[in-house]
Coordinates of C-alpha atoms and ligand atoms in Angstrom, one line a residue:
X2 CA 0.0 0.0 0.0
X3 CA 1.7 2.9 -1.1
X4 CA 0.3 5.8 0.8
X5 CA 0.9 9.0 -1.5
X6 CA -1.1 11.8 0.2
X7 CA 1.0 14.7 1.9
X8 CA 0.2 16.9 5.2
X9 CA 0.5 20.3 5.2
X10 CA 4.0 21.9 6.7
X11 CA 2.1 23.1 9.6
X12 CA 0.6 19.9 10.2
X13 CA 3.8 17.9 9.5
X14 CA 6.0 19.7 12.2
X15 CA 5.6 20.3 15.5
X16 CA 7.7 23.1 17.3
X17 CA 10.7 23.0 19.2
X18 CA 10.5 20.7 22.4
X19 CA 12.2 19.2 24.9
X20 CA 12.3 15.6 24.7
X21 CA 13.2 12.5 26.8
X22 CA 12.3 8.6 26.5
X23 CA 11.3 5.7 29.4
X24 CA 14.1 5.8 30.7
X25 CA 14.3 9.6 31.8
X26 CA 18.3 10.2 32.2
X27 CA 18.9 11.6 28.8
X28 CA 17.0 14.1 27.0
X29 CA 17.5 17.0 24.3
X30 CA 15.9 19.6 22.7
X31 CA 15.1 18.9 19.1
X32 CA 14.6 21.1 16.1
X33 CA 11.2 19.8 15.3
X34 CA 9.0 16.8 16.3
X35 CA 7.8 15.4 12.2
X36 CA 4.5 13.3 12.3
X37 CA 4.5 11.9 9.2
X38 CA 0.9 9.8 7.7
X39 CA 2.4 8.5 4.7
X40 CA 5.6 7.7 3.0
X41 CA 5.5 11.4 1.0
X42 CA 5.0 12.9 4.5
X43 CA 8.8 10.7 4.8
X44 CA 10.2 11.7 1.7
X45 CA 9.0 15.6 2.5
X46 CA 11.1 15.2 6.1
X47 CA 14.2 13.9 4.6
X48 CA 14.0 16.4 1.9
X49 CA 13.5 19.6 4.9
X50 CA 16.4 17.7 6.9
X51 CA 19.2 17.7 4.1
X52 CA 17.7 21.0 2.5
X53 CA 18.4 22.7 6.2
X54 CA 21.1 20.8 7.3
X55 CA 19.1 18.6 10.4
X56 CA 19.9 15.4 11.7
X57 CA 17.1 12.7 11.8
X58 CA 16.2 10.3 14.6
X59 CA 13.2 7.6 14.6
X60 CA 10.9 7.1 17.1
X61 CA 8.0 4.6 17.5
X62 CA 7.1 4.6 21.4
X63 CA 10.2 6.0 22.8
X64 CA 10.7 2.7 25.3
X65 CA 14.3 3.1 25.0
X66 CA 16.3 4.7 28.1
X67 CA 19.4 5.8 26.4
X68 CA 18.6 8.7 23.9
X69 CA 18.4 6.5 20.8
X70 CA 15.0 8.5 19.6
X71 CA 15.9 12.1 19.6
X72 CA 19.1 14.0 19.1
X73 CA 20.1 17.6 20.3
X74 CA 18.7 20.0 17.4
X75 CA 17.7 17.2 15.3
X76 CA 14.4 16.3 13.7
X77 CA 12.8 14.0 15.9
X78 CA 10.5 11.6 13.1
X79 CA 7.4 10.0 15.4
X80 CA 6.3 7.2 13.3
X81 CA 2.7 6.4 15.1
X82 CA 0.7 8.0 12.2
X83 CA 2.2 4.6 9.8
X84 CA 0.4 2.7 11.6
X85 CA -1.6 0.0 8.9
X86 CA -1.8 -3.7 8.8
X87 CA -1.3 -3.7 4.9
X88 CA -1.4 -7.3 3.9
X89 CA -2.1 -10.9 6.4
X90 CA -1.4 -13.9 4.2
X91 CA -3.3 -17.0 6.3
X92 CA -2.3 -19.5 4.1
X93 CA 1.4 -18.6 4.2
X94 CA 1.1 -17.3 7.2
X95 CA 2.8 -14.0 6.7
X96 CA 2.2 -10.6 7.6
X97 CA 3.0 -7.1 5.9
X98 CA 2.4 -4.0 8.7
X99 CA 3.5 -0.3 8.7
X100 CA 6.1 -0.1 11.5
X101 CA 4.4 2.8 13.3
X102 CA 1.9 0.0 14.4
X103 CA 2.2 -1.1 17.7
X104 CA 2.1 -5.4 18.7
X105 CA -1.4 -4.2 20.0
X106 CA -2.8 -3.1 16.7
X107 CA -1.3 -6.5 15.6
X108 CA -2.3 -8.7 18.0
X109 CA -6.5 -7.6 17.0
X110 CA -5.5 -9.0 13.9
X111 CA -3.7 -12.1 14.2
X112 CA -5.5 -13.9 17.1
X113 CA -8.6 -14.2 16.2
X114 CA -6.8 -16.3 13.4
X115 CA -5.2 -18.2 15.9
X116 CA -1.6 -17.0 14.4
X117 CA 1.2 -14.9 16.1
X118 CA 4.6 -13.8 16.1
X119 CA 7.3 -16.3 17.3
X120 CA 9.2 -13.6 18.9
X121 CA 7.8 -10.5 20.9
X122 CA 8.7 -8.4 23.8
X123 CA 6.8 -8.8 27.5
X124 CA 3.8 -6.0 26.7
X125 CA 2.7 -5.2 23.5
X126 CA 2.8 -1.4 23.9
X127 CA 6.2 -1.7 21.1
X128 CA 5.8 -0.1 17.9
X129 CA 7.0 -2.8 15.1
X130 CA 9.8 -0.2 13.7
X131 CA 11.3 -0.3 17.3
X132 CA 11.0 -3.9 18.0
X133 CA 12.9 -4.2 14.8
X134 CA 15.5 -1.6 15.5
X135 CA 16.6 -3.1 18.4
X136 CA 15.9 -7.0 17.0
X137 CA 14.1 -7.8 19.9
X138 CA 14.3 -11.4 21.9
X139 CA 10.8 -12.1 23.9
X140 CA 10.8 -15.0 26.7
X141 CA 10.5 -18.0 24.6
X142 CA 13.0 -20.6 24.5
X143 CA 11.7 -22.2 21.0
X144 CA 12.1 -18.8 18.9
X145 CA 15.4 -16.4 18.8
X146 CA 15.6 -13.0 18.2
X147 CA 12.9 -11.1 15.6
X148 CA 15.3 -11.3 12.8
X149 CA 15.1 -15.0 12.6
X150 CA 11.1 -14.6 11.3
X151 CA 11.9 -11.2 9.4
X152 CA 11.0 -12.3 5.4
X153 CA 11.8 -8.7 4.0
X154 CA 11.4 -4.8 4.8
X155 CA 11.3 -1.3 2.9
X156 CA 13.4 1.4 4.6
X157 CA 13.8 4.9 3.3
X158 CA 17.7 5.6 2.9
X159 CA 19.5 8.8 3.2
X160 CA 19.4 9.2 -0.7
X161 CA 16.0 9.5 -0.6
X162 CA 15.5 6.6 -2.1
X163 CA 12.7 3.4 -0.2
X164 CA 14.6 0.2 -0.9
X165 CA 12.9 -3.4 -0.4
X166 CA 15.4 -5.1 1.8
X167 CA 15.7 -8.9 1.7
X168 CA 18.3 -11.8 2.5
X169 CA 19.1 -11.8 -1.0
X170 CA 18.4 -7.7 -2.1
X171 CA 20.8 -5.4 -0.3
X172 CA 22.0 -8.6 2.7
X173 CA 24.2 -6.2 4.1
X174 CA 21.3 -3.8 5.3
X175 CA 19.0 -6.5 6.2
X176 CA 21.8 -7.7 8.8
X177 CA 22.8 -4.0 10.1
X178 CA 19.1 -2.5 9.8
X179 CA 17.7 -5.2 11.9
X180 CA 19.2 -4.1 15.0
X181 CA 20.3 -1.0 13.9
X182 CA 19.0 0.8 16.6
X183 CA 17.2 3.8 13.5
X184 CA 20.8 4.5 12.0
X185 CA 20.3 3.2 8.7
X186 CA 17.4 4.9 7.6
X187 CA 13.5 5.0 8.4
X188 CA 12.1 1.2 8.2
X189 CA 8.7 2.0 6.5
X190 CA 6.8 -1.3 6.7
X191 CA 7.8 -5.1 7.3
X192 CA 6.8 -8.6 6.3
X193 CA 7.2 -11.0 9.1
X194 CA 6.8 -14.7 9.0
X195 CA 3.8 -16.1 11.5
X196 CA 3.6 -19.2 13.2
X197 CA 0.4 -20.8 14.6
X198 CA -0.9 -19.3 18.0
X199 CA -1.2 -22.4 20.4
X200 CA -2.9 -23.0 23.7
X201 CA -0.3 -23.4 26.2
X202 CA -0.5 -24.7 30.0
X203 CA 1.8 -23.9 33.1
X204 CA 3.1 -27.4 33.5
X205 CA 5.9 -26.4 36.1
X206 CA 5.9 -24.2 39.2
X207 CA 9.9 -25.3 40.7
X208 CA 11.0 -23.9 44.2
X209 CA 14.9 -24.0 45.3
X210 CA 18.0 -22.6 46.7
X211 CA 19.2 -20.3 44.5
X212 CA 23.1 -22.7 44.4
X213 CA 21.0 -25.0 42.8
X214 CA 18.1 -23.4 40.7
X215 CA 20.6 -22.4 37.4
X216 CA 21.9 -26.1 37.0
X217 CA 18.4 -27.5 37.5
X218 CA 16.7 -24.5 35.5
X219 CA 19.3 -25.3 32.2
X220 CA 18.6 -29.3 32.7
X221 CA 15.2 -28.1 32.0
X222 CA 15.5 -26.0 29.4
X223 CA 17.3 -28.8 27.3
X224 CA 14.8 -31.1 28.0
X225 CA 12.1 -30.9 25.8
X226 CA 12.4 -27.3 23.8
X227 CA 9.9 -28.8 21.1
X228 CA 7.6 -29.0 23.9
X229 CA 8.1 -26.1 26.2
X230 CA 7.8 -22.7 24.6
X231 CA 8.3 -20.8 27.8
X232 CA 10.8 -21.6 30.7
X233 CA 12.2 -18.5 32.8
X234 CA 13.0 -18.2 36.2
X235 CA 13.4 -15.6 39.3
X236 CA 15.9 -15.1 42.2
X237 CA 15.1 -12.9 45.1
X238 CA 17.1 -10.2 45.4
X239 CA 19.5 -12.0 47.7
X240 CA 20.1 -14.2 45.5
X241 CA 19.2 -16.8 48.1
X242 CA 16.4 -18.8 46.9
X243 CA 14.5 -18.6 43.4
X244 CA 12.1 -20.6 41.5
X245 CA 11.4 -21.1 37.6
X246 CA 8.5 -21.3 35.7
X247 CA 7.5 -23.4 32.9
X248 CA 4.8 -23.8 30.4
X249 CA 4.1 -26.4 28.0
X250 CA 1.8 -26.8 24.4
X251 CA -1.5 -28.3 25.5
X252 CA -2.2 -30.6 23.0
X253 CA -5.6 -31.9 24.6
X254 CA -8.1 -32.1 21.7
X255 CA -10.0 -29.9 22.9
X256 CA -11.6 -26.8 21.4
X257 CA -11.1 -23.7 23.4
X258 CA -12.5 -20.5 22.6
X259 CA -10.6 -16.6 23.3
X260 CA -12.4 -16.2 26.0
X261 CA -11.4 -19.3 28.1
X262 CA -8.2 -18.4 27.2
X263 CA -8.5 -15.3 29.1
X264 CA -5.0 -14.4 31.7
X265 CA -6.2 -13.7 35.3
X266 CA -4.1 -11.7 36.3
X267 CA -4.4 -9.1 39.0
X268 CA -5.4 -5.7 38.0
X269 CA -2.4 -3.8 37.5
X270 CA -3.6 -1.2 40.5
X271 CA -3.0 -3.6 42.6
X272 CA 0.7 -4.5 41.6
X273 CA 1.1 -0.4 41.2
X274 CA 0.0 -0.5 45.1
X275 CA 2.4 -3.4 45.9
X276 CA 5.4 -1.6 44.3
X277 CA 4.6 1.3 46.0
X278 CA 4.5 -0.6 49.3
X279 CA 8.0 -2.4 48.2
X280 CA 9.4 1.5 47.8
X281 CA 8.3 2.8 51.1
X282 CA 8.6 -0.1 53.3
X283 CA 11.6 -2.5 53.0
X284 CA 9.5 -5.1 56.0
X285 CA 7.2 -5.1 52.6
X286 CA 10.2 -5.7 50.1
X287 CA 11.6 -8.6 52.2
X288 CA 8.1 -9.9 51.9
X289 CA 8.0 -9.6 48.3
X290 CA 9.5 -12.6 46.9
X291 CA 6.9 -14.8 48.6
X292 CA 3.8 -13.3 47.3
X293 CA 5.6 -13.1 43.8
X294 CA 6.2 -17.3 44.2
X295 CA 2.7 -17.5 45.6
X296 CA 1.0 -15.5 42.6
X297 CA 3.1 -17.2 40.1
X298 CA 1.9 -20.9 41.4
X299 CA -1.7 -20.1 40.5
X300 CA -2.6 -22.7 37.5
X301 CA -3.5 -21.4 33.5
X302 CA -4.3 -22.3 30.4
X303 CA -3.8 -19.4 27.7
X304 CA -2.4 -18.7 24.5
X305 CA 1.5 -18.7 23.4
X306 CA 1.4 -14.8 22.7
X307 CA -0.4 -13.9 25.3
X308 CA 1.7 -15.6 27.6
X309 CA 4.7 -13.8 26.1
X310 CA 3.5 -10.9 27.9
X311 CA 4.3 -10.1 31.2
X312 CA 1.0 -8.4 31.6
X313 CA -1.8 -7.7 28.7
X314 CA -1.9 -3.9 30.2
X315 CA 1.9 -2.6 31.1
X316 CA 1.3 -1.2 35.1
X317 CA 1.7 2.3 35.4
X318 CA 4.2 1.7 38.1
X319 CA 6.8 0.5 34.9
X320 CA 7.3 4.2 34.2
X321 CA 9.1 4.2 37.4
X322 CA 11.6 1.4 36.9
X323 CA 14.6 0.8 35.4
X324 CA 15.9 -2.6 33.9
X325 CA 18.5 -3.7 32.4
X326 CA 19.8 -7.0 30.2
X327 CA 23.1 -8.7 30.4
X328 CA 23.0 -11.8 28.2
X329 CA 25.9 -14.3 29.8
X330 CA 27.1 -17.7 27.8
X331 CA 25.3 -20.3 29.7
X332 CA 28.6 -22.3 30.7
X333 CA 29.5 -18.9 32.6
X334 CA 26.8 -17.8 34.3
X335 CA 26.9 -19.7 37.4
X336 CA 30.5 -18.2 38.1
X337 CA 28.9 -14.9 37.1
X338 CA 26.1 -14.8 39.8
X339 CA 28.2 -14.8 42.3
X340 CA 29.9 -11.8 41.2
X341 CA 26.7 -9.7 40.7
X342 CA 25.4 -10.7 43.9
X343 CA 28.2 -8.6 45.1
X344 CA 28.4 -5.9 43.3
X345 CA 24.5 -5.3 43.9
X346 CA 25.1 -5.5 47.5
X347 CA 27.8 -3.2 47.7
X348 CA 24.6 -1.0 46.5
X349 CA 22.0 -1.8 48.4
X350 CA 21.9 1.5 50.4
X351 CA 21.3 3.2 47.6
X352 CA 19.5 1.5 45.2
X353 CA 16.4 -0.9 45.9
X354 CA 16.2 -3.9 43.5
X355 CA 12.7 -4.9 42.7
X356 CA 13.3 -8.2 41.4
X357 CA 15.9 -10.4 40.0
X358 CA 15.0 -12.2 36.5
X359 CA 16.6 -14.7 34.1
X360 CA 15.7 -16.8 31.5
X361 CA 17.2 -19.1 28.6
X362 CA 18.3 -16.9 25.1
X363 CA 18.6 -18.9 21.8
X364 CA 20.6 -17.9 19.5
X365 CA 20.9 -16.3 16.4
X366 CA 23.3 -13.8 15.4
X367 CA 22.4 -13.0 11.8
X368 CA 22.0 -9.1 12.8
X369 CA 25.6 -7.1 12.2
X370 CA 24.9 -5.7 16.2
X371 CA 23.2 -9.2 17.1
X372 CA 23.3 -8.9 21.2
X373 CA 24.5 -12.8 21.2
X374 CA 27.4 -14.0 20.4
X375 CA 26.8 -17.6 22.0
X376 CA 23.7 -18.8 23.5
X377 CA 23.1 -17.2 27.2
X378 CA 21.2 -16.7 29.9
X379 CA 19.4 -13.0 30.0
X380 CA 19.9 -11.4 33.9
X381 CA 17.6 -8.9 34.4
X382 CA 18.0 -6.5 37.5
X383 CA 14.7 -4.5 37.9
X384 CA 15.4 -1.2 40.1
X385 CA 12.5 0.7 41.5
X386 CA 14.3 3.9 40.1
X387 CA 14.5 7.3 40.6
X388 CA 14.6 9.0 37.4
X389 CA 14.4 12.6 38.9
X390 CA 17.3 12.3 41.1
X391 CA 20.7 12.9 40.1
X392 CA 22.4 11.5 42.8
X393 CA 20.3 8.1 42.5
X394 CA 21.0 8.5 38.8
X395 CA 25.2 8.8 39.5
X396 CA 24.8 5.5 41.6
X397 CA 22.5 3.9 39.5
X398 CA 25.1 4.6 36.5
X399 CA 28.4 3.6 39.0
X400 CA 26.2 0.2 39.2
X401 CA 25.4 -0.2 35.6
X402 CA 29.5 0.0 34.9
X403 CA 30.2 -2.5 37.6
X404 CA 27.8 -4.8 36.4
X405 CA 28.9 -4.4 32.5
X406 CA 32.3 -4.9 32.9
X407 CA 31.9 -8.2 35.1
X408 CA 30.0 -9.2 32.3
X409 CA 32.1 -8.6 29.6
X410 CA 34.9 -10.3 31.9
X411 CA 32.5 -13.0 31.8
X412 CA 32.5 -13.0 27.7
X413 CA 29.1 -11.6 27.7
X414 CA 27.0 -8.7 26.6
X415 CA 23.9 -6.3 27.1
X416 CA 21.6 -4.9 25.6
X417 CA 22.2 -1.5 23.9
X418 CA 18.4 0.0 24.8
X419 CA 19.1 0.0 28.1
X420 CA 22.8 0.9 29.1
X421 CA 25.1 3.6 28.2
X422 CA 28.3 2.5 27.1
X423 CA 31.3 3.2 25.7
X424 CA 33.4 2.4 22.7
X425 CA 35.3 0.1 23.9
X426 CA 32.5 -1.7 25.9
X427 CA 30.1 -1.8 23.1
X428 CA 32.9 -3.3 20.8
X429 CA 33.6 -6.0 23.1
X430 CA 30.0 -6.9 23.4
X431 CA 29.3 -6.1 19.8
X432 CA 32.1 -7.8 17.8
X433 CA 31.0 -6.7 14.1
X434 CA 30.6 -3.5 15.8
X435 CA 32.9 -1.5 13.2
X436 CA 31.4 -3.6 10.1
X437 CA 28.1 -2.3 11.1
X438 CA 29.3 1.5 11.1
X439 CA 30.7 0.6 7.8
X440 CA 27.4 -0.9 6.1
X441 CA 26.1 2.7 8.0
X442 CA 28.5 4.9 6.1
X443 CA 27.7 3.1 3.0
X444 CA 24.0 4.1 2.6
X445 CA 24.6 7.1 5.0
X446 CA 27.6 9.4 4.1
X447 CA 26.7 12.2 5.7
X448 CA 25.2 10.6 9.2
X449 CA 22.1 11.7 8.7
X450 CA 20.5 9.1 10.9
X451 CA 21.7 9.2 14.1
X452 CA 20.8 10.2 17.8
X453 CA 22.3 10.8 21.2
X454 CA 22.7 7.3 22.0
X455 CA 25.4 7.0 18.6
X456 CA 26.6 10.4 18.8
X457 CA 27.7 9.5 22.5
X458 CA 29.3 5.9 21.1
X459 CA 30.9 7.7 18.8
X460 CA 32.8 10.4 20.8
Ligands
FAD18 C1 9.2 -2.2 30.4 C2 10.0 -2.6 29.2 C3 10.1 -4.0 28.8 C4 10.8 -4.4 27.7 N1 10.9 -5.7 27.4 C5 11.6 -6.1 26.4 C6 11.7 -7.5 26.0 O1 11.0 -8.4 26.6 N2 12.4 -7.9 25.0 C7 13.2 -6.9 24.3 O2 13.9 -7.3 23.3 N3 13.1 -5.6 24.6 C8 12.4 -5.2 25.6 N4 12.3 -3.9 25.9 C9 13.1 -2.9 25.1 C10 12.3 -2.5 23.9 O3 11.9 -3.6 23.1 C11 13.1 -1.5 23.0 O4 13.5 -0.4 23.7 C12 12.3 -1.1 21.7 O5 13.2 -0.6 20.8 C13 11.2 -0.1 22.1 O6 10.3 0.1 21.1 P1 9.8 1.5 20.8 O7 8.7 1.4 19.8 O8 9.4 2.2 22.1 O9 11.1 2.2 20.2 P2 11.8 3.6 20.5 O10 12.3 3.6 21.9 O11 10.9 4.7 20.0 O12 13.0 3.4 19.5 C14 14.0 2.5 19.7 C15 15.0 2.4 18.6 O13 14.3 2.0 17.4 C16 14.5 3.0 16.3 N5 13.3 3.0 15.5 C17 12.0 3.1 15.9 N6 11.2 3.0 14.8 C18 11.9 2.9 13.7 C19 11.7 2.7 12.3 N7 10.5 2.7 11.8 N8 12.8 2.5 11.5 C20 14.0 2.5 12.0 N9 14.3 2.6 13.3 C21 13.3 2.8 14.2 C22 14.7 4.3 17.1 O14 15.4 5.2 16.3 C23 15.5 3.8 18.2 O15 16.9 3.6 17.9 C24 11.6 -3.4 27.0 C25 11.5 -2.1 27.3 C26 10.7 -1.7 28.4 C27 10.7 -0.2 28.8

């Protein structure tokens, strides 16, 4: 669907703003905000940017926490207005969808088809341009990250010019754009491969020390993979005791309609109210791990992609977190536990953990920046932030370092949406790091793509 219809100039930019993203540590003051409808609207933007001398930067919802939307005096290009499901293919089971689109839009499409993606993040509040910009990984052990059911894309280049993007047209831009982080151009739509959307059931609820839950949690996750699409597991934030969930295809015979498949899960007011409790209170936060293991033993029957979420509705209370992802080979994270557990207590005065999460990351490095280079175990530290505080915000970042470069010392790496890093960290974590900015001064001499997050790499 070629959209060919222009807005007016007025109507196309917004005025001079300051901007920021989720995460709320970096922000900038850009040029304009562009809300383009249609692919002239994307043309008209370039054409303003090169005419005038602007950088561009992409955003879809602005999830990221390190400046990778908007740049200082740059056009800042929100792409919510592209936000179409062009083509769905049921019998080949494909799916062509403007990348301003969120999962949400998406997901009112494919399920009452019964289809879905194989990979997705844990809400569905992404936009498609974003979740392919940063090659997303969701919690599934049977699917790798979102390049592995990518067929093809169209992306407006620098020249002005929208390509169609494929393993075999352009390969070099399929691997950097996917995972590009915005830096190769504007991805205008995508066509992603589906897979069927089938019922699932929590087969495993285990309980342990947490010396023994990562050797029993990777028995488990090798055990049947066919079988079990999600497996992921929890520590407290001690690290003394954990447990790991599992769900399994149901494969009963049965007919079940949407509705029975329905998640009953708590009204996100009430976890907003129990992370408010776990902020003030820390009687409350040495409670917390219990009611998380009680909630979490509660039995269900649902569908794969909605259990990929964490929640159907994010909490309002996310807006207040930070996480992070450090993705550690699997044969090294038990010495690598250890190591964290100390570093985060050398922090607790200062900065409350929520929770402690991990889970099982296939892999697949066919992206140039692919966030695996082996496959790993995902950590996830969730801190019950304060965004608004520079001094939490000095610690918070002291933390961040620590943990990086124990995980680098560790052979592992993290992932870019969330931590600031430097050159040299990113290159040990990124290998084909300088190929990439290679492919990226190929179809974009003059850096007109970038942002605060590559500007900052780059210095
Ligand atoms: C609470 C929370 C949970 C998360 N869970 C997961 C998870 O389970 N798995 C996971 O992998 N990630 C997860 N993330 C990270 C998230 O997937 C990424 O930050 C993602 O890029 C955010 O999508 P967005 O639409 O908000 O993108 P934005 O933050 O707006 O942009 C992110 C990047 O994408 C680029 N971009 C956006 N649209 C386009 C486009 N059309 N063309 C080219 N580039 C574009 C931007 O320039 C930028 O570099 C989570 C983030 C949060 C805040």
């Amino acid at each position: 669907m070629e959209t060919v219809s222009r807005t007016s100039k007025s109507d196309l930019f917004q005025a001079s703003q300051v901007v920021t993203d989720w995460g709320r540590i970096k922000r900038a003051k850009v040029h304009h905000i562009a809300k383009p409808k249609s692919e002239e609207d994307l043309r008209a933007i370039l054409a303003y940017a090169r005419e005038n001398k602007l950088k561009i930067s992409i955003r879809g919802i602005g999830h990221n926490a390190v400046g990778q939307s908007f740049l200082e005096n740059g056009i800042m290009v929100d792409m919510t207005g592209l936000n179409q499901v062009i083509e769905l293919d049921e019998t080949g089971k494909t799916l062509r969808v403007q990348c301003g689109a969120t999962w949400e839009r998406v997901t009112q499409v494919l399920e009452p088809k019964r289809l879905g993606v194989s990979t997705k993040q844990e809400f569905d509040i992404f936009s498609i341009g974003g979740s392919l910009a940063a090659n997303v990984h969701g919690k599934s052990i049977d699917y790798p990250a979102m390049i592995s059911h990518v067929l093809s894309f169209r992306i407006l280049t620098a020249d002005g010019e929208i390509l169609h993007i494929s393993r075999d047209e352009h390969p070099d831009l399929f691997r950097a754009a996917i995972g590009g982080w915005g830096l190769l151009g504007i991805i205008v739509d995508v066509t992603l491969q589906l897979v069927d959307d089938r019922v699932v059931e929590k087969s495993e609820v285990v309980y342990m020390k947490g010396d023994q839950l990562v050797a029993a949690y990777t028995e488990r996750v090798k055990r049947d993979p066919e079988a079990t699409p999600l497996c992921y597991g929890f520590l407290d934030t001690r690290f003394t005791n954990g447990f790991y969930v599992t769900y399994r295809y149901l494969d009963d015979g049965k007919t079940y309609s949407l509705d029975q498949l329905k998640r009953d899960e708590a009204n996100p007011i009430f976890f907003d109210i129990f992370v408010w409790l776990q902020r003030h209170c820390s009687f409350i936060r040495s409670k917390a791990f219990g009611l998380t293991w009680a909630t979490s033993a509660k039995p269900e029957i649902t569908l794969r992609s909605r259990r990929l979420l964490l929640w159907d509705r994010a909490p309002k209370s996310f807006n207040d977190m930070l996480l992070q992802k450090y993705f550690i080979p699997v044969k090294n994270f038990p010495a690598f536990l250890p190591k964290a557990k100390a570093i985060l207590e050398g922090y607790q005065k200062d900065i409350k953990l929520l929770l402690l999460h991990f889970r099982y990351q296939p892999f697949n490095d066919e992206a140039m920046l692919a966030s695996l280079q082996d496959e790993a175990m995902c950590f996830l530290p969730v801190y019950l932030a304060e965004k608004d505080n520079p001094k939490w915000v000095a610690v918070y970042e002291q933390v961040t370092n620590d943990l990086l470069n124990e995980v680098l010392s560790h052979e592992g790496s993290f992932y870019l949406t969330f931590i600031p890093a430097t050159l040299d960290q990113v290159r040990r974590a990124y290998p084909h790091w300088d190929r990439f900015v290679e492919v990226k001064n190929k179809y974009d001499p003059e850096n007109r793509f970038t942002s605060l997050f590559y500007e900052r790499i780059r210095s």
